[in-house]
Amino acid sequence: MTYAKAVGRALAEAMRADPRVFVIGEDVSAGGPFTITAGLVDEFGPQRVRDTPISEAAICGIAIGAAQSGLRPVLEIMYIDFLTLALDQLVNTAAKAHFMSGGQLSVPMVLRTQGGAGRRAGAQHSQSLESWLCHVPGLKVVMPSHATDAAGLLASAIADPDPVVVVENKTLYFRPDPLPDVLAPVPLGRAAVVRPGRDVTVVALSRMVPESLAAADALAVDGIEVEVIDPRTLVPLDLDTITESVGRTHHLVVAHEAVGPGGFGAEIAAAVGHAAFDDLDAPIVRVAAPFQPIPVSPGLEDAYLPGAADVRAAVLSALG
Amino acid sequence: MTPEQARAALRTMWRIRAFEERVGQLKRADEVHGLIHLSIGGEAVAAAVCGQLAAADVVYSGHRAHGHVLATGAPMPETMAELMGRDGGLCRGMGGSMHLVDVAHRMLGATGVVGGTVPVALGSALAARMRGDGGVAVVFFGDGAVQAGTFAESVNIAALWQLPVLLVCENNGFAEFTPRSAHTPVERVSDLVAPWGIAAATVDGNDVAAVWDATARLLAQTRAGEGPALLEALTHRLRGHYEGDPDRYRAALSSQEWQERDPVLRLERAGAQHGWFDADAMKAAQEDAHAEVAAAVAWARASPFPTPELAASLVHSP
């Protein structure tokens, strides 16, 4: 089992349970570039697993219209870098339709996309742009870090009456990753404490969750107990779980693959800094990529990407 | 177009005309707010297209939507209240002039982003087709929207999937402050969709009978599953792009030229000529419209303003 297969399975189960659910995107009937939707067309047919031309703006608008007219589209934008092409529809229409119509319209669509570096794909195929979406009132944003949450969050996203963006990660897709036999929805807006610890709280997004767990294992050998929290949903953010943890550990590290300035870690840090100021014994430390476009040359890209070593260094820095 | 349909169209067109003229005054008095784009001169297209919709059809529009909204049957008091930013407005004061929505009358959205509703209309057409309810999605846009990238994307997909969508282009020759000829070498919007094999017609948008008949034909075709259609209605925008636009970029029509082109006056002349309605009926249509507008203004003025709590509660669906 893998994260990729878990998403595919969650899609199939959602489509079996609800005839309104359909998949739409570029090459989705062939599985897309990451095989996520492979096989769905055999069970559900080409009307419900609908291929589109390379027209991100239009297909996002189509998903919005279909959702406003009673269906539950799951739109795939194969790289988050290409979400830029659909942003007008997503930001100016999908996010605001309910508000601007005075509550008459809802847009129960899901936009699935993936980001992340590590494949030498270059700066236009490797970004982590989730923080942009967190700045748009009306959108919900989830970022699963493993198979069970990928399936569970997707189920909840499909059931959600609002537009939900699901940000997957290309290097997480194919790692061996167990999944329970019976899938359960994972509610939006609830963080998970994936590793309890006494000494420092590490809030990590997506690929930085397994990296933080690896750092935590290494630090445990040195007697430092790290509590790793995966927010899972960025908007709405479960700040309470994070501040409760900081109330016990008094130290916070925030880790993501996105670049630091303007990254979602800045939002978490500011929110915790305000809500838990008296609990903090040290400044909040952020782990993030350098503020530059992502290189293609292997050595440069490897050096660019934050990982367990950076989390370890951040923890030691926070603990002084 | 039958005489009965012509009479109904006349009443709709007078309602739009009276409403829009009053809105222009209210804007100058700062009682309606924001960027106001009037449909004066566009009444025939609104009446002829929206007057032929079936219950399963839906309508989308753009920033110049007041006429379309009224022609779908949306209530005038609530429409006026929305322009005044009141809680009793169609959108509880959250949408305003460019973003009118009335789901009960199948008006699913206007937009302030030029051309932004074209792909959204395709989505509703897709839903209608997947449900098999025979509905058509109609989307209004101007000649300026045709140069936006999403227009070509949408035309391509609509043709590829043979979606039941009627694209209605109100070509008034101007995109904001610039004449069409300065934006594109393609004069006729209907020429643009020819490579995709989409059924298209260009009509005099100020001749309500011509718009009615072309619309009837194209609606029937697309409803029957023959694919999308485009209606290009050649019109004239009597006022500036928005209320307050000094409009120095166009030669003003002489009063005589406007009398000749005014769609309301043209329908009255045609009606008198064909015996569709008499002078009393025309007078009644105009007076009733003005009375209805006055009542709508009074109702809207009495509607309270929305609260910050209401706004906060509308960010997400329940």
XYZ file of C-alpha atoms in Angstrom:
638
model
C 0.000 0.000 0.000
C 1.095 3.532 -0.734
C -0.219 7.067 -0.308
C -0.996 7.142 -4.024
C -3.044 3.951 -3.875
C -4.820 5.167 -0.767
C -5.993 8.287 -2.587
C -7.185 6.187 -5.495
C -9.056 3.896 -3.146
C -10.670 6.797 -1.315
C -11.812 8.239 -4.636
C -13.315 4.925 -5.702
C -15.174 4.526 -2.416
C -16.515 8.081 -2.600
C -17.687 7.547 -6.160
C -19.409 4.289 -5.290
C -21.194 5.871 -2.354
C -22.345 9.037 -4.123
C -23.234 9.251 -7.823
C -22.708 13.012 -7.737
C -18.961 12.567 -7.232
C -16.868 12.627 -10.384
C -13.200 13.077 -11.230
C -12.070 15.632 -13.780
C -8.634 16.676 -14.920
C -5.865 16.192 -17.430
C -5.095 12.537 -18.211
C -7.141 11.330 -15.247
C -8.508 8.323 -17.081
C -4.949 7.147 -17.674
C -4.125 7.701 -14.016
C -2.467 11.076 -14.348
C 1.285 11.558 -13.990
C 1.315 9.756 -10.612
C -1.130 6.872 -11.269
C -3.504 8.179 -8.594
C -6.673 7.811 -10.658
C -5.579 4.688 -12.540
C -8.364 2.170 -13.074
C -11.210 4.409 -12.008
C -12.452 4.805 -15.562
C -12.887 1.029 -15.855
C -15.375 1.032 -12.996
C -17.025 4.416 -13.417
C -16.747 5.229 -17.124
C -15.473 8.274 -18.972
C -18.358 10.544 -17.943
C -17.339 10.297 -14.304
C -13.606 10.080 -14.910
C -13.415 12.919 -17.347
C -10.286 13.893 -19.234
C -9.802 17.512 -20.166
C -7.572 19.478 -22.489
C -4.738 21.496 -20.979
C -6.982 24.313 -19.772
C -6.560 24.725 -16.023
C -8.572 27.932 -15.805
C -11.536 26.558 -17.700
C -11.582 23.209 -15.947
C -11.531 24.899 -12.583
C -14.465 27.048 -13.687
C -16.232 23.925 -14.916
C -15.724 22.253 -11.551
C -17.201 25.319 -9.858
C -20.249 25.366 -12.101
C -20.818 21.661 -11.714
C -20.557 22.010 -7.932
C -22.939 24.982 -7.880
C -25.347 22.878 -9.912
C -25.408 19.988 -7.469
C -22.520 17.692 -8.363
C -19.382 16.906 -6.365
C -16.398 17.325 -8.662
C -12.913 16.235 -7.658
C -10.658 18.286 -9.891
C -7.052 17.268 -10.350
C -4.426 19.915 -11.073
C -1.412 17.736 -11.575
C 1.210 20.138 -10.235
C 0.523 22.874 -7.713
C 2.782 25.049 -9.822
C 0.022 24.988 -12.472
C -2.603 26.010 -9.979
C -1.473 29.509 -10.867
C -3.426 29.137 -14.099
C -6.619 28.382 -12.230
C -6.236 30.927 -9.451
C -8.703 33.474 -10.783
C -11.484 30.908 -10.796
C -10.442 29.402 -7.472
C -9.869 32.663 -5.619
C -12.350 35.063 -7.200
C -15.220 32.660 -7.743
C -14.968 29.376 -5.832
C -13.794 30.862 -2.556
C -16.283 33.716 -2.568
C -19.458 32.351 -4.125
C -21.128 31.470 -0.859
C -20.287 34.806 0.753
C -21.033 37.052 -2.194
C -24.327 35.353 -2.936
C -25.477 35.970 0.628
C -25.455 32.219 1.223
C -27.437 31.177 -1.875
C -24.587 29.325 -3.559
C -22.228 26.658 -2.316
C -19.260 25.205 -4.152
C -18.715 21.679 -2.814
C -15.710 20.939 -4.982
C -12.369 19.360 -4.179
C -9.208 20.433 -5.942
C -6.493 17.790 -5.569
C -2.956 18.800 -6.380
C 0.575 17.884 -5.393
C 3.781 19.728 -4.774
C 7.253 19.269 -3.463
C 10.796 18.933 -4.749
C 13.292 16.101 -4.884
C 12.696 14.812 -8.409
C 15.035 17.215 -10.290
C 11.927 18.550 -12.021
C 12.986 22.153 -11.600
C 11.500 25.301 -10.225
C 8.194 25.124 -12.136
C 7.356 21.548 -11.156
C 8.503 21.382 -7.555
C 7.030 24.191 -5.528
C 5.168 24.223 -2.224
C 2.595 26.967 -2.677
C 0.053 26.026 -0.030
C 0.514 29.273 1.900
C -1.043 31.258 -0.944
C -4.253 29.288 -0.564
C -4.299 29.827 3.184
C -4.608 33.543 2.523
C -7.977 33.273 0.743
C -11.033 33.399 2.974
C -13.535 30.792 1.833
C -11.061 28.055 0.884
C -10.201 25.117 3.094
C -6.745 23.600 2.748
C -5.551 20.156 3.823
C -2.080 18.658 3.530
C -1.973 14.942 4.387
C 1.381 13.461 5.279
C 0.579 9.741 4.991
C -1.782 7.270 3.390
C -4.418 7.003 6.112
C -4.826 10.742 6.378
C -4.684 11.154 2.601
C -7.655 8.829 2.255
C -9.469 10.138 5.299
C -9.025 13.836 4.571
C -10.070 13.325 0.975
C -13.276 11.652 2.111
C -14.040 14.585 4.396
C -13.096 17.076 1.709
C -15.506 15.469 -0.755
C -18.275 15.621 1.836
C -17.509 19.236 2.724
C -19.923 21.865 1.361
C -17.067 24.296 0.651
C -14.170 24.271 -1.805
C -11.315 22.247 -0.334
C -7.803 22.129 -1.756
C -5.932 18.911 -0.985
C -2.176 19.354 -1.289
C -0.423 16.012 -1.712
C 3.334 15.470 -2.085
C 5.087 13.739 -4.934
C 7.840 12.123 -2.885
C 5.326 10.785 -0.365
C 3.228 9.107 -3.031
C 5.181 5.893 -3.466
C 6.707 5.145 -0.098
C 5.378 1.974 1.545
C 2.640 3.252 3.810
C 0.014 1.108 5.540
C -3.704 1.658 5.309
C -6.464 0.133 7.417
C -8.891 -2.241 5.727
C -11.827 -0.027 6.527
C -11.337 3.613 5.660
C -12.732 6.275 7.945
C -13.066 9.981 7.227
C -10.583 12.217 8.999
C -12.310 15.420 10.078
C -11.006 18.707 8.794
C -9.663 21.166 11.331
C -8.042 18.647 13.680
C -4.322 18.368 14.169
C -2.686 15.066 15.133
C 0.003 14.560 17.748
C 1.926 11.933 15.821
C 4.657 11.532 18.435
C 4.293 12.661 22.064
C 7.268 14.366 23.710
C 8.310 16.447 26.665
C 10.966 18.862 25.536
C 10.014 20.590 22.294
C 7.038 20.829 19.945
C 7.718 20.392 16.260
C 4.821 21.326 13.987
C 5.491 19.857 10.564
C 3.725 19.896 7.209
C 3.552 17.087 4.656
C 6.945 15.586 3.861
C 8.452 17.297 6.886
C 6.335 15.063 9.135
C 8.339 11.900 8.399
C 11.510 13.992 8.389
C 10.628 15.348 11.833
C 9.875 11.846 13.110
C 13.298 10.714 11.898
C 14.889 13.689 13.652
C 12.910 12.876 16.788
C 14.196 9.273 16.794
C 17.775 10.501 16.537
C 17.288 13.124 19.238
C 15.745 10.568 21.580
C 19.121 8.826 21.640
C 20.487 12.085 23.078
C 17.718 12.203 25.652
C 15.685 14.901 23.924
C 12.018 14.023 23.591
C 10.335 15.717 20.664
C 6.564 16.073 20.281
C 5.669 16.060 16.597
C 2.356 17.596 15.545
C 0.894 17.281 12.081
C -1.763 20.003 11.610
C -3.237 17.997 8.660
C -5.627 20.884 7.937
C -4.030 24.274 7.372
C -7.332 26.113 7.058
C -9.118 25.890 9.431
C -6.055 25.484 11.653
C -6.308 23.596 14.944
C -4.300 26.078 16.966
C -5.502 24.683 20.310
C -3.650 21.391 19.889
C -0.460 23.290 19.138
C -0.752 25.748 22.020
C -1.639 22.955 24.424
C 1.536 21.213 23.407
C 3.662 24.355 23.739
C 2.107 24.815 27.163
C 3.910 21.621 28.148
C 7.135 21.796 26.147
C 7.756 25.596 26.093
C 9.648 25.345 22.803
C 8.373 25.436 19.208
C 9.878 24.532 15.873
C 7.802 24.833 12.703
C 8.964 22.847 9.681
C 7.805 22.921 6.072
C 9.305 22.451 2.642
C 7.980 25.783 1.372
C 10.301 28.774 1.448
C 10.440 30.568 4.752
C 9.290 34.125 4.052
C 5.526 34.135 3.768
C 5.324 30.407 4.293
C 2.551 28.932 6.387
C 5.069 28.489 9.194
C 5.018 32.248 9.602
C 1.291 32.109 10.299
C 1.678 29.313 12.823
C 4.570 31.092 14.516
C 2.702 34.403 14.745
C -0.449 32.758 16.044
C 1.387 30.722 18.666
C 3.608 33.653 19.564
C 0.516 35.628 20.406
C -1.592 32.926 22.041
C 1.191 31.225 24.026
C 3.756 33.981 24.548
C 4.125 33.333 28.257
C 4.597 29.599 27.673
C 7.579 30.043 25.372
C 11.072 29.828 26.838
C 12.785 30.548 23.528
C 12.039 32.178 20.183
C 10.136 30.059 17.704
C 12.413 28.466 15.096
C 11.321 27.866 11.519
C 12.684 25.163 9.226
C 12.059 25.991 5.587
C 13.666 26.027 2.165
C 15.940 28.890 1.219
C 14.332 31.845 -0.465
C 15.264 30.920 -4.006
C 13.778 28.996 -6.911
C 14.309 25.250 -6.729
C 17.444 24.038 -8.508
C 17.541 21.095 -10.959
C 21.108 19.956 -10.461
C 20.954 16.994 -8.053
C 23.472 18.205 -5.492
C 21.943 21.643 -5.387
C 18.422 20.318 -5.027
C 19.449 17.933 -2.253
C 21.112 20.773 -0.389
C 18.101 22.968 -0.938
C 15.530 20.610 0.517
C 14.956 20.777 4.265
C 15.184 17.431 6.021
C 15.704 15.617 9.296
C 19.096 17.208 9.844
C 17.587 20.682 9.617
C 14.858 19.759 12.079
C 17.469 18.389 14.450
C 19.508 21.573 14.211
C 16.395 23.673 14.773
C 15.446 21.684 17.877
C 18.919 22.093 19.324
C 18.792 25.787 18.522
C 15.420 26.179 20.215
C 16.635 24.363 23.274
C 19.708 26.569 23.348
C -42.053 36.169 -31.673
C -45.801 36.183 -31.007
C -47.785 39.323 -30.110
C -48.173 38.032 -26.566
C -44.441 37.505 -26.278
C -43.875 40.982 -27.711
C -46.174 42.497 -25.090
C -44.374 40.650 -22.317
C -41.028 41.750 -23.744
C -42.146 45.359 -23.839
C -43.085 45.265 -20.176
C -39.766 43.626 -19.269
C -37.808 46.148 -21.300
C -39.595 49.111 -19.738
C -38.988 47.656 -16.297
C -35.278 47.389 -17.051
C -35.122 50.853 -18.590
C -36.931 52.515 -15.692
C -34.853 50.614 -13.159
C -31.554 51.489 -14.789
C -32.354 55.174 -15.201
C -33.312 55.355 -11.547
C -30.151 53.501 -10.536
C -28.091 56.071 -12.435
C -29.718 58.835 -10.404
C -29.288 56.916 -7.142
C -25.628 56.375 -7.898
C -25.087 60.082 -8.320
C -26.900 60.575 -5.008
C -24.620 57.940 -3.416
C -27.540 55.704 -2.481
C -26.360 52.817 -4.585
C -22.760 51.892 -4.183
C -19.683 50.659 -5.931
C -19.007 50.191 -9.609
C -22.325 50.477 -11.461
C -22.600 49.310 -15.067
C -25.963 50.045 -16.628
C -27.823 48.028 -19.229
C -29.477 50.965 -20.904
C -29.593 49.976 -24.539
C -29.282 46.258 -23.714
C -32.902 45.652 -22.786
C -33.818 43.714 -25.903
C -31.161 41.064 -25.379
C -32.087 40.603 -21.738
C -35.802 40.329 -22.461
C -35.481 38.117 -25.520
C -33.038 35.618 -24.044
C -34.205 35.442 -20.431
C -37.816 35.425 -21.552
C -37.384 32.010 -23.152
C -35.717 30.026 -20.396
C -37.054 26.723 -19.143
C -37.222 25.807 -15.470
C -34.105 23.637 -15.691
C -32.045 26.337 -17.405
C -29.575 28.563 -15.603
C -28.133 31.982 -16.362
C -24.736 33.499 -15.720
C -23.694 37.031 -16.495
C -20.993 39.604 -16.047
C -20.605 43.012 -14.496
C -23.454 44.508 -16.549
C -26.153 42.200 -15.276
C -29.035 44.262 -13.923
C -31.122 43.748 -17.031
C -30.487 39.996 -17.149
C -31.356 39.652 -13.480
C -34.658 41.480 -13.779
C -35.525 39.611 -16.961
C -35.127 36.248 -15.209
C -37.896 37.321 -12.843
C -35.792 38.307 -9.868
C -37.809 40.630 -7.638
C -37.130 44.289 -8.235
C -37.243 45.453 -4.583
C -34.632 42.903 -3.537
C -32.505 43.730 -6.573
C -32.600 47.431 -5.742
C -31.847 46.646 -2.108
C -28.790 44.676 -3.159
C -27.471 47.693 -5.081
C -28.023 49.730 -1.928
C -26.048 47.203 0.107
C -28.997 46.192 2.275
C -29.640 42.992 4.191
C -32.897 42.601 2.274
C -30.992 42.500 -0.991
C -30.764 39.411 -3.168
C -27.355 38.656 -1.696
C -27.977 40.229 1.722
C -25.816 43.149 0.693
C -22.770 40.910 0.163
C -22.663 40.981 -3.636
C -23.606 44.370 -4.931
C -24.142 45.450 -8.494
C -21.566 43.297 -10.236
C -22.260 40.094 -8.339
C -26.023 39.618 -8.395
C -27.274 36.109 -7.706
C -30.868 34.864 -7.446
C -30.857 31.087 -7.341
C -34.644 30.968 -7.015
C -34.878 32.504 -10.483
C -31.932 30.435 -11.748
C -29.550 33.380 -11.929
C -26.410 31.665 -10.657
C -23.996 34.492 -10.805
C -22.659 37.637 -12.228
C -18.966 38.414 -11.930
C -16.679 41.392 -11.845
C -13.921 39.488 -13.626
C -14.485 39.875 -17.353
C -15.380 36.526 -18.871
C -15.098 34.793 -15.503
C -18.475 33.099 -15.658
C -18.027 31.518 -19.083
C -16.311 28.338 -17.842
C -18.576 28.227 -14.805
C -21.583 28.132 -17.120
C -19.994 25.156 -18.856
C -19.891 23.391 -15.500
C -23.602 23.899 -14.977
C -24.228 22.680 -18.528
C -22.172 19.583 -17.766
C -24.197 18.957 -14.635
C -27.437 19.293 -16.593
C -26.171 16.816 -19.147
C -24.966 14.344 -16.525
C -28.349 14.536 -14.814
C -30.182 14.362 -18.113
C -32.620 17.127 -17.174
C -32.454 18.885 -20.522
C -31.284 22.135 -18.991
C -29.251 24.702 -20.892
C -26.750 27.089 -19.323
C -26.871 30.598 -20.742
C -23.966 32.950 -20.157
C -23.864 36.637 -21.060
C -20.612 38.438 -21.709
C -19.381 41.372 -23.727
C -17.131 41.633 -26.739
C -14.195 42.445 -24.446
C -14.415 39.051 -22.747
C -13.751 37.281 -26.004
C -10.065 38.199 -25.899
C -9.588 36.565 -22.488
C -7.835 33.204 -22.587
C -10.609 31.392 -20.790
C -12.979 32.231 -23.643
C -10.996 30.121 -26.095
C -10.530 27.385 -23.488
C -14.255 27.348 -22.858
C -15.323 27.389 -26.484
C -12.972 24.501 -27.155
C -14.281 22.373 -24.309
C -17.914 23.239 -24.972
C -17.496 22.102 -28.561
C -15.428 19.047 -27.641
C -17.979 17.832 -25.117
C -20.999 19.180 -27.038
C -22.262 20.900 -23.928
C -25.724 22.465 -23.770
C -24.536 26.033 -23.358
C -25.716 29.183 -25.070
C -23.022 31.830 -25.193
C -24.553 35.271 -25.593
C -22.108 37.980 -26.583
C -23.409 41.519 -26.297
C -21.076 43.192 -28.732
C -21.344 46.909 -28.151
C -18.043 47.557 -29.871
C -16.277 48.681 -26.699
C -14.301 46.907 -24.009
C -14.223 49.388 -21.142
C -12.719 52.464 -22.725
C -11.370 50.986 -25.944
C -13.034 50.182 -29.255
C -12.980 46.567 -30.373
C -10.802 47.400 -33.365
C -7.985 48.408 -31.014
C -8.172 45.070 -29.169
C -8.380 42.551 -31.958
C -8.258 42.221 -35.721
C -11.328 39.946 -35.607
C -14.445 42.047 -36.046
C -17.206 39.506 -35.584
C -17.258 37.318 -32.508
C -19.302 34.748 -34.398
C -16.366 34.360 -36.805
C -14.141 33.357 -33.903
C -16.111 30.243 -33.003
C -16.443 28.986 -36.560
C -13.357 26.717 -36.417
C -14.970 24.788 -33.579
C -18.109 24.195 -35.571
C -20.318 25.893 -33.021
C -23.693 27.086 -34.254
C -23.562 30.858 -34.284
C -25.706 33.793 -35.245
C -25.139 37.536 -35.359
C -28.206 39.676 -34.891
C -29.177 43.275 -34.372
C -29.235 43.311 -30.583
C -31.576 46.276 -30.523
C -34.307 44.410 -32.424
C -36.021 42.305 -29.791
C -37.932 40.225 -32.345
C -34.712 39.340 -34.165
C -32.994 38.424 -30.918
C -36.056 36.444 -29.831
C -36.214 34.393 -32.996
C -32.464 33.682 -33.137
C -32.461 32.730 -29.468
C -35.419 30.396 -29.906
C -33.646 28.592 -32.712
C -30.290 28.297 -30.934
C -31.865 27.292 -27.607
C -33.839 24.542 -29.293
C -30.737 23.224 -31.026
C -28.572 23.120 -27.966
C -31.362 21.719 -25.808
C -31.797 18.928 -28.360
C -28.180 17.900 -27.837
C -26.771 19.460 -30.982
C -23.991 21.159 -29.049
C -23.202 24.666 -27.851
C -24.312 27.807 -29.641
C -23.197 31.412 -29.751
C -25.482 34.382 -30.203
C -23.717 37.622 -31.028
C -26.014 40.569 -30.435
C -24.795 43.836 -31.878
C -25.818 46.557 -29.438
C -24.946 49.998 -28.287
C -24.056 50.988 -24.771
C -25.819 54.267 -24.274
C -23.930 55.277 -21.147
C -20.259 55.082 -20.248
C -18.635 51.847 -19.155
C -19.584 52.615 -15.566
C -21.614 55.355 -13.967
C -19.132 58.200 -13.595
C -17.148 57.338 -16.713
C -16.588 60.638 -18.548
C -16.901 58.594 -21.750
C -14.720 60.879 -23.840
C -13.547 58.017 -25.983
C -16.673 57.664 -28.064
C -18.519 59.967 -30.369
C -21.824 60.706 -28.717
C -24.877 59.527 -30.582
C -27.147 62.283 -31.667
C -30.563 62.216 -30.140
C -31.941 61.259 -33.519
C -29.521 58.325 -33.896
C -30.491 57.062 -30.465
C -34.188 57.359 -31.252
C -33.560 55.169 -34.247
C -31.598 52.561 -32.301
C -33.285 52.534 -28.911
C -34.558 48.978 -28.531
C -37.551 50.034 -26.461
C -38.683 52.643 -28.956
C -38.063 50.270 -31.828
C -40.271 47.644 -30.240
C -42.973 50.236 -29.677
C -42.810 51.295 -33.304
C -42.860 47.685 -34.493
C -45.676 46.871 -32.118
C -47.754 49.766 -33.281
C -47.075 48.843 -36.876
C -47.983 45.170 -36.462
C -50.855 45.769 -34.086
C -49.197 43.939 -31.199
C -50.188 46.605 -28.700
C -51.935 49.969 -28.757
C -50.874 53.322 -27.375
C -52.600 52.669 -24.045
C -50.735 49.421 -23.566
C -47.395 51.110 -24.288
C -48.174 53.928 -21.907
C -49.239 51.453 -19.239
C -46.034 49.450 -19.639
C -43.951 52.582 -19.113
C -46.008 53.953 -16.227
C -46.269 50.601 -14.480
C -42.520 50.241 -14.758
C -41.888 53.619 -13.176
C -44.369 52.872 -10.403
C -42.757 49.514 -9.751
C -39.325 51.142 -9.576
C -40.560 53.793 -7.147
C -42.023 51.120 -4.912
C -38.802 49.120 -5.122
C -36.749 52.135 -4.084
C -39.009 52.783 -1.108
C -38.793 49.147 -0.053
C -35.042 49.063 -0.437
C -34.540 52.286 1.518
C -36.399 50.712 4.425
C -34.268 47.580 4.441
C -31.626 47.467 7.175
C -27.931 47.244 6.486
C -26.206 43.910 7.084
C -24.164 43.396 10.223
C -20.519 42.350 10.588
C -21.808 39.216 12.300
C -23.773 38.289 9.209
C -20.724 38.777 7.034
C -18.607 36.616 9.301
C -21.229 33.874 9.241
C -21.228 33.699 5.434
C -17.571 32.853 4.815
C -18.304 29.129 4.942
C -21.329 27.051 4.087
C -23.213 25.690 7.067
